[in-house]
Amino acid sequence: MATAYNHKLIEGKWRKNWEANPINVEDGKKPKYYCLDMFPYPSGNGLHVGHWRGYVISDVWSRYKMMQGYYLIHPMGWDAFGLPAENYAIQNGVHPSVAVERNVANFKRQMNEIAAIYDWDREVNTTDPDYYKWTQWIFVKMFKEGLAYEKEMPINWCPSCKTGLANEEVVDGKCERCHSEVTKKNLRQWMLKITAYAERLLSDLDKLDWPEKVKKMQSDWIGKSYGAEVDFKVDGMDESITVYTTRPDTLWGATFMVLAPEHALAAKLATDETREAVEKYIFDSSMKSNVDRMQDKEKTGVFTGSYAINPLNGKKTPIWLADYVLADYGTGAIMCVPAHDDRDFEFAKKFDLPIIQVIAKDGVEIENMEEAYTEAVGTMINSGDWNGMESSVLKVEAPAMIEKMGYGKKTTNYKLRDWVFSRQRYWGEPIPIIHCPDCGAVAVPEEQLPVLLPDVEKYEPTGTGESPLAAIDSWVNTTCPCCGKPAKRETNTMPQWAGSSWYFLRYVDSKNPDELVNKDKADKYLPVDMYIGGVEHAVLHLLYARFYTKFLNDIGVVDFDEPFTKLFNQGMVCGRDKETGAATKMSKSLGNIVSPDDMVNDYGCDSLRLYELFIGPPELDSIWDDRGIDGVYRFLTRFYTMAVKNIENPGAETPELIKLRNRLVYDITTRLESFSLNTVVSGFMEYNNKFVDLTKNGGVDRETIKTLVQLIAPFAPHMGEELWEMLGETGSVFHASWPIFDKAAMEDDVITIPVQINGKTKGTIDIAKDAAKDDVIAKGKEAIADKLEGLNIIKEIYVPGKIVNIVAK
RNA sequence: GCCGAUGUGGCGGAAUUGGCAGACGCACCAGACUCAAAAUCUGGCGGUGGUGACAUCGUACCGGUUCGACUCCGGUCAUCGGCACCA
């Protein structure tokens, strides 16, 4: 006799069963499917319902793929280096690994509640020396290829905490922790030459099945532009200044030039009269943080006293310094065309510099210009030989023309900068470099990796801008691998992004002591077919991972150059602000974090899984509402009761049921394929209502129930297995193949269509699906005859199988 | 400022991509069962008018295309996200 749905009993039973008989096993014949979750930072707060959402989505997809006959790679691991564990260590004096270990245990416990098919044999942890050995190995390879280099450069510096800060740690120009004003400090940094891959990172976006939004963010970040470098001679000096411009068509309109204060010639251009002001400006700029520089919208600048000569017309133009010109983009110098550039216009207005229009908008020169005309559309004027040309054409042709004239060259530029790769922190991978007074920076030999992160007494930054590692003499002092003389270890550590830039490779061979990944395994299991995670990593992590993969491809470690074939970004689950009721990110400080633990206990894993999907379209943000889960719980209860009744007492397989079954498979499959997971759940509910009705009127046949159980299994796996067993089927439901549908079997012979007058529905008619147009229209008119009375029929429309519309007055 | 997304009942959201707007669910209301409550089941549930089968308005706003528009086009507003002096 059927018992009521008891989620605890059913879920407990199948959890044990899966443990004893794993369902995802490789048989050497099945093709692989690699479905990856972005691995989490194991924070002390544990998982909340927002994390669950992404993991449920990926598990549903994984189980679906499994039922389609794939061997699954569906691993999980820990991105465990990072500041929270370090700060915890500073406050409590315990090693960060202690907090990590505890948090990982809690995460694992919570993840087991999801019932996702994670293969824990593949587990990785970025803080494990066996793992970061290879993070360091990649760095050594990059160093040897010239892609990792040292550079003295200004970074954000907090004078109170006496430490360097990452950009993310600077909020409104102030230190996130102590709120003092952040300045700049020159520090030696390790850099990765990601710019060497700019073009490939940009053009290969085309071959990715990723959300357009993410591709656009990456392409904007890389920021390729086309233009020309133009050489201007400095009047009366044996120097020339090269500027970069994307608008060489406006070259005749250049009325001044501006250099970044950091430009190599900046001080040299000063005359006796201007020297004091110029030096002061350069000094002041150096004291300003990047943040201040970006926030000061009001333009500042100083005239150097020197002039540059426009190569096209020989005109002398004054050279200024201004911090709105960036030193590290293009050549650090620009030609200024105030008539056709907003910033130059503003600068010219402020310092009373001449404005010459060279593009006539609609063929007419603008009188009393109040803002720059920035579009490259119009006829060239005041431009010598170029007069009369179309700006849009000239813009494209000018770079080559200028190059031909010998005044410069055609070129492209990228906004992408090299990656500042060193951190003055403890809890990260030591950079495997040894500094020798004679040999310079030398890589630690590969056979000596990993360079272990040593224990320290204090985790705090030292105050000199060095990491706490610098205080351990016994660790720092070593010998040069090249010449054997005394040398010192690099004490900077890597950023958190290092370990996460390649972890997806390690999963397929996570315990290999000799190689980053075995070549055969890489060929067999990689790349990742589906990558699921939040959109917050759209640029940084995903760009770094692509860069690493391309590099590892270049040195022959892997055979592919893009790591993630398909990407899906799930929306964030928001909580409500307790006072305003507005949707906000779930956070500890707002006290609106919803933990899944109680929900699993009260409603069960299957209910929570369904609710996570039902809450809204998976790609959009949604607001968590505890009450809604009652609805899916009621559905599962009704579904279970309905299924059990029909298993015990099946109905006959009627034509109606065959039709319904085929439609069910069609609806669920197409919705699942298009990732419309919220409508999959509502679809199950809708069909279930029909089946509940049918159960009271003759019952549902066994084949239909069986199909239903297979379909629901990826979503509610415990329920799926339980009913599968009740059906008397052997083995796991996940080894049964995904049901298929027959489109012909779905169609009705008689269909109901609306009849409209002037586009407004006035009634419906039942017609044969292949009925002739005239018959349908006649029948339609008959059905609404009373409403057509007194009207003149102008036109009669029948869209086969869809609608009848009578146009009448 | 630039780029992108979104805007549908009290709420979360559907709409086969131009064809019956509001599926499915939450909340709410009424009824059944119960001594009673919970659970469960049945029915109702966009606004306005009418006792009523019905009429009429309605998908942020204004306009357009179409026999027909939540859907397409032009413009406006609001909310959210990304970039932000990249020459």
Coordinates of N, CA, C and O in Angstrom, one line a residue, chain A residues 135-220:
Chain A
T135 N 51.1 25.4 -10.2 CA 50.9 26.9 -10.4 C 52.3 27.6 -10.5 O 52.4 28.5 -11.4
Q136 N 53.2 27.1 -9.7 CA 54.6 27.7 -9.8 C 55.3 27.2 -11.1 O 56.0 28.0 -11.7
W137 N 55.0 26.0 -11.4 CA 55.7 25.5 -12.7 C 55.3 26.3 -13.9 O 56.1 26.7 -14.7
I138 N 54.0 26.7 -13.9 CA 53.5 27.5 -15.1 C 54.2 28.9 -15.0 O 54.7 29.4 -16.1
F139 N 54.4 29.4 -13.8 CA 55.1 30.7 -13.7 C 56.5 30.6 -14.3 O 57.0 31.4 -15.0
V140 N 57.2 29.5 -13.9 CA 58.6 29.3 -14.3 C 58.6 29.2 -15.8 O 59.5 29.8 -16.5
K141 N 57.6 28.5 -16.4 CA 57.6 28.4 -17.9 C 57.4 29.7 -18.5 O 58.0 30.1 -19.5
M142 N 56.5 30.5 -17.9 CA 56.3 31.9 -18.5 C 57.5 32.7 -18.3 O 57.8 33.5 -19.3
F143 N 58.2 32.6 -17.2 CA 59.4 33.4 -17.0 C 60.4 33.0 -18.1 O 61.1 33.9 -18.7
K144 N 60.6 31.7 -18.3 CA 61.5 31.3 -19.3 C 61.2 31.7 -20.8 O 62.0 31.9 -21.6
E145 N 59.9 31.9 -21.0 CA 59.4 32.4 -22.3 C 59.4 33.9 -22.4 O 58.9 34.4 -23.4
G146 N 59.8 34.5 -21.3 CA 59.9 36.0 -21.3 C 58.5 36.6 -21.1 O 58.3 37.8 -21.3
L147 N 57.6 35.8 -20.6 CA 56.2 36.4 -20.3 C 56.0 36.9 -18.9 O 55.1 37.5 -18.6
A148 N 57.0 36.5 -18.0 CA 56.9 37.0 -16.7 C 58.1 37.9 -16.5 O 59.2 37.4 -16.7
Y149 N 57.9 39.1 -16.1 CA 59.1 40.0 -16.0 C 58.9 41.0 -14.8 O 57.8 41.1 -14.3
E150 N 60.0 41.5 -14.4 CA 59.9 42.5 -13.2 C 59.9 43.9 -13.7 O 60.5 44.2 -14.7
K151 N 59.1 44.7 -13.0 CA 59.1 46.1 -13.4 C 58.8 47.0 -12.1 O 58.0 46.6 -11.3
E152 N 59.5 48.1 -12.1 CA 59.3 49.0 -11.0 C 58.1 49.9 -11.5 O 58.1 50.5 -12.6
M153 N 57.0 49.9 -10.7 CA 55.9 50.7 -11.1 C 55.1 51.2 -9.9 O 55.1 50.6 -8.8
P154 N 54.3 52.3 -10.1 CA 53.6 52.8 -9.0 C 52.3 52.0 -8.7 O 51.6 51.6 -9.6
I155 N 52.2 51.6 -7.4 CA 51.0 50.9 -7.0 C 50.3 51.7 -5.9 O 50.8 52.6 -5.3
N156 N 49.1 51.3 -5.6 CA 48.3 51.9 -4.5 C 49.0 51.6 -3.2 O 49.3 50.4 -2.9
W157 N 49.2 52.6 -2.4 CA 49.9 52.4 -1.1 C 49.2 53.1 0.0 O 48.8 54.3 -0.1
C158 N 48.9 52.3 1.1 CA 48.3 52.9 2.2 C 49.3 53.3 3.3 O 50.0 52.4 3.8
P159 N 49.5 54.6 3.5 CA 50.6 55.0 4.4 C 50.3 54.7 5.9 O 51.2 54.6 6.7
S160 N 49.1 54.4 6.2 CA 48.8 54.0 7.6 C 49.0 52.5 7.8 O 49.6 52.2 8.8
C161 N 48.5 51.7 6.9 CA 48.7 50.3 7.1 C 50.1 49.9 6.6 O 50.5 48.7 6.7
K162 N 50.8 50.8 5.9 CA 52.1 50.6 5.4 C 52.1 49.3 4.5 O 52.9 48.4 4.7
T163 N 51.2 49.3 3.6 CA 51.2 48.1 2.7 C 50.6 48.5 1.3 O 49.9 49.5 1.2
G164 N 51.0 47.8 0.4 CA 50.4 48.0 -1.0 C 49.0 47.4 -1.0 O 48.7 46.5 -0.3
L165 N 48.2 48.0 -1.8 CA 46.8 47.5 -1.9 C 46.5 47.2 -3.4 O 46.9 47.8 -4.3
A166 N 45.6 46.2 -3.5 CA 45.1 45.9 -4.8 C 44.0 47.0 -5.2 O 43.5 47.6 -4.2
N167 N 43.8 47.2 -6.4 CA 42.8 48.2 -6.8 C 41.4 47.9 -6.1 O 40.7 48.8 -5.8
E168 N 41.1 46.6 -6.0 CA 39.8 46.2 -5.4 C 39.7 46.6 -3.9 O 38.7 46.7 -3.3
E169 N 40.9 46.9 -3.3 CA 40.9 47.2 -1.9 C 40.9 48.7 -1.7 O 40.9 49.2 -0.5
V170 N 40.8 49.5 -2.7 CA 40.8 50.9 -2.7 C 39.3 51.3 -3.0 O 38.8 51.1 -4.0
V171 N 38.6 51.9 -2.0 CA 37.3 52.3 -2.1 C 37.2 53.8 -2.1 O 37.6 54.4 -1.0
D172 N 36.7 54.5 -3.1 CA 36.7 55.9 -3.2 C 38.0 56.6 -2.8 O 38.0 57.6 -2.1
G173 N 39.1 56.0 -3.3 CA 40.4 56.6 -3.0 C 40.9 56.4 -1.6 O 41.9 56.9 -1.2
K174 N 40.2 55.6 -0.8 CA 40.6 55.4 0.6 C 40.8 53.9 0.8 O 40.2 53.1 0.2
C175 N 41.6 53.7 1.8 CA 41.9 52.3 2.2 C 40.7 51.7 2.8 O 40.0 52.2 3.7
E176 N 40.4 50.5 2.3 CA 39.2 49.8 2.7 C 39.1 49.5 4.2 O 38.1 49.5 4.8
R177 N 40.3 49.3 4.8 CA 40.4 48.8 6.2 C 40.5 50.0 7.1 O 39.8 50.0 8.2
C178 N 41.4 51.0 6.8 CA 41.6 52.0 7.8 C 41.0 53.4 7.3 O 41.1 54.4 8.1
H179 N 40.6 53.5 6.1 CA 39.9 54.7 5.6 C 40.9 55.8 5.4 O 40.5 57.0 5.3
S180 N 42.2 55.6 5.4 CA 43.1 56.7 5.1 C 43.3 56.8 3.6 O 43.1 55.9 2.9
E181 N 43.7 58.0 3.2 CA 43.9 58.3 1.8 C 45.0 57.5 1.2 O 46.1 57.4 1.8
V182 N 44.7 56.9 0.1 CA 45.7 56.0 -0.6 C 46.6 56.8 -1.5 O 46.1 57.7 -2.2
T183 N 47.9 56.6 -1.4 CA 48.8 57.3 -2.3 C 49.4 56.3 -3.2 O 49.0 55.2 -3.3
K184 N 50.4 56.8 -3.9 CA 51.1 55.9 -4.8 C 52.5 55.6 -4.3 O 53.1 56.4 -3.7
K185 N 53.0 54.4 -4.6 CA 54.4 54.1 -4.3 C 55.0 53.3 -5.4 O 54.3 52.4 -5.9
N186 N 56.2 53.6 -5.7 CA 56.9 52.8 -6.7 C 57.4 51.5 -6.0 O 58.1 51.5 -5.0
L187 N 57.0 50.4 -6.5 CA 57.4 49.1 -6.0 C 57.8 48.2 -7.2 O 57.2 48.3 -8.3
R188 N 58.8 47.3 -6.9 CA 59.1 46.3 -7.9 C 58.0 45.3 -8.0 O 57.6 44.8 -7.0
Q189 N 57.5 45.0 -9.2 CA 56.4 44.1 -9.3 C 56.7 43.1 -10.3 O 57.4 43.3 -11.3
W190 N 56.1 41.9 -10.1 CA 56.2 40.9 -11.2 C 55.0 41.1 -12.1 O 53.8 41.3 -11.6
M191 N 55.2 41.0 -13.4 CA 54.2 41.3 -14.4 C 54.1 40.1 -15.3 O 55.1 39.4 -15.6
L192 N 52.8 39.8 -15.7 CA 52.7 38.8 -16.8 C 52.3 39.5 -18.1 O 51.4 40.3 -18.1
K193 N 52.9 39.1 -19.1 CA 52.8 39.8 -20.4 C 51.5 39.3 -21.1 O 51.6 38.7 -22.2
I194 N 50.4 39.5 -20.5 CA 49.1 39.1 -21.2 C 48.9 39.8 -22.5 O 48.2 39.3 -23.4
T195 N 49.5 41.0 -22.6 CA 49.3 41.8 -23.8 C 49.8 41.1 -25.0 O 49.4 41.4 -26.1
A196 N 50.8 40.2 -24.8 CA 51.3 39.5 -26.0 C 50.2 38.6 -26.6 O 50.3 38.2 -27.7
Y197 N 49.1 38.3 -25.8 CA 48.0 37.5 -26.3 C 46.8 38.3 -26.6 O 45.7 37.7 -26.9
A198 N 46.9 39.6 -26.6 CA 45.7 40.5 -26.8 C 45.0 40.1 -28.0 O 43.7 39.9 -28.0
E199 N 45.7 40.0 -29.1 CA 45.0 39.8 -30.4 C 44.3 38.4 -30.4 O 43.1 38.3 -30.9
R200 N 44.9 37.4 -29.9 CA 44.3 36.1 -29.9 C 43.1 36.0 -28.9 O 42.1 35.4 -29.2
L201 N 43.3 36.7 -27.8 CA 42.2 36.7 -26.8 C 41.0 37.4 -27.4 O 39.9 37.1 -27.1
L202 N 41.3 38.4 -28.2 CA 40.1 39.1 -28.9 C 39.5 38.3 -30.0 O 38.3 38.0 -30.0
S203 N 40.3 37.8 -30.9 CA 39.7 37.2 -32.1 C 39.2 35.8 -31.8 O 38.2 35.4 -32.5
D204 N 39.7 35.1 -30.9 CA 39.2 33.8 -30.6 C 37.8 33.8 -29.8 O 37.2 32.8 -29.7
L205 N 37.4 35.0 -29.4 CA 36.1 35.1 -28.8 C 35.0 34.6 -29.8 O 34.0 34.1 -29.4
D206 N 35.3 34.8 -31.1 CA 34.3 34.4 -32.1 C 34.0 33.0 -32.1 O 32.9 32.6 -32.4
K207 N 34.9 32.1 -31.6 CA 34.6 30.7 -31.7 C 34.0 30.2 -30.4 O 33.8 29.0 -30.3
L208 N 33.7 31.0 -29.5 CA 33.1 30.6 -28.2 C 31.6 30.7 -28.2 O 31.0 31.7 -28.6
D209 N 31.0 29.6 -27.6 CA 29.5 29.6 -27.4 C 29.3 30.2 -26.0 O 29.0 29.5 -25.1
W210 N 29.5 31.5 -25.9 CA 29.3 32.2 -24.6 C 28.3 33.3 -24.8 O 28.0 33.7 -25.9
P211 N 27.7 33.7 -23.6 CA 26.8 34.8 -23.7 C 27.4 36.0 -24.3 O 28.6 36.4 -24.1
E212 N 26.7 36.7 -25.2 CA 27.2 37.8 -26.0 C 27.7 38.9 -25.0 O 28.7 39.6 -25.3
K213 N 27.0 39.0 -23.9 CA 27.3 40.1 -22.9 C 28.7 39.9 -22.4 O 29.5 40.8 -22.3
V214 N 29.1 38.6 -22.1 CA 30.4 38.4 -21.6 C 31.5 38.6 -22.7 O 32.6 39.2 -22.4
K215 N 31.2 38.2 -23.9 CA 32.1 38.4 -25.0 C 32.4 39.8 -25.2 O 33.5 40.3 -25.4
K216 N 31.3 40.6 -25.1 CA 31.4 42.0 -25.3 C 32.3 42.7 -24.2 O 33.1 43.5 -24.4
M217 N 32.0 42.2 -23.0 CA 32.8 42.8 -21.9 C 34.3 42.5 -22.0 O 35.1 43.3 -21.8
Q218 N 34.6 41.3 -22.5 CA 36.0 40.9 -22.7 C 36.6 41.8 -23.9 O 37.7 42.3 -23.8
S219 N 35.8 41.9 -24.9 CA 36.4 42.6 -26.1 C 36.5 44.1 -25.7 O 37.5 44.7 -26.2
D220 N 35.6 44.7 -24.9 CA 35.8 46.0 -24.5 C 37.0 46.2 -23.6 O 37.7 47.2 -23.6

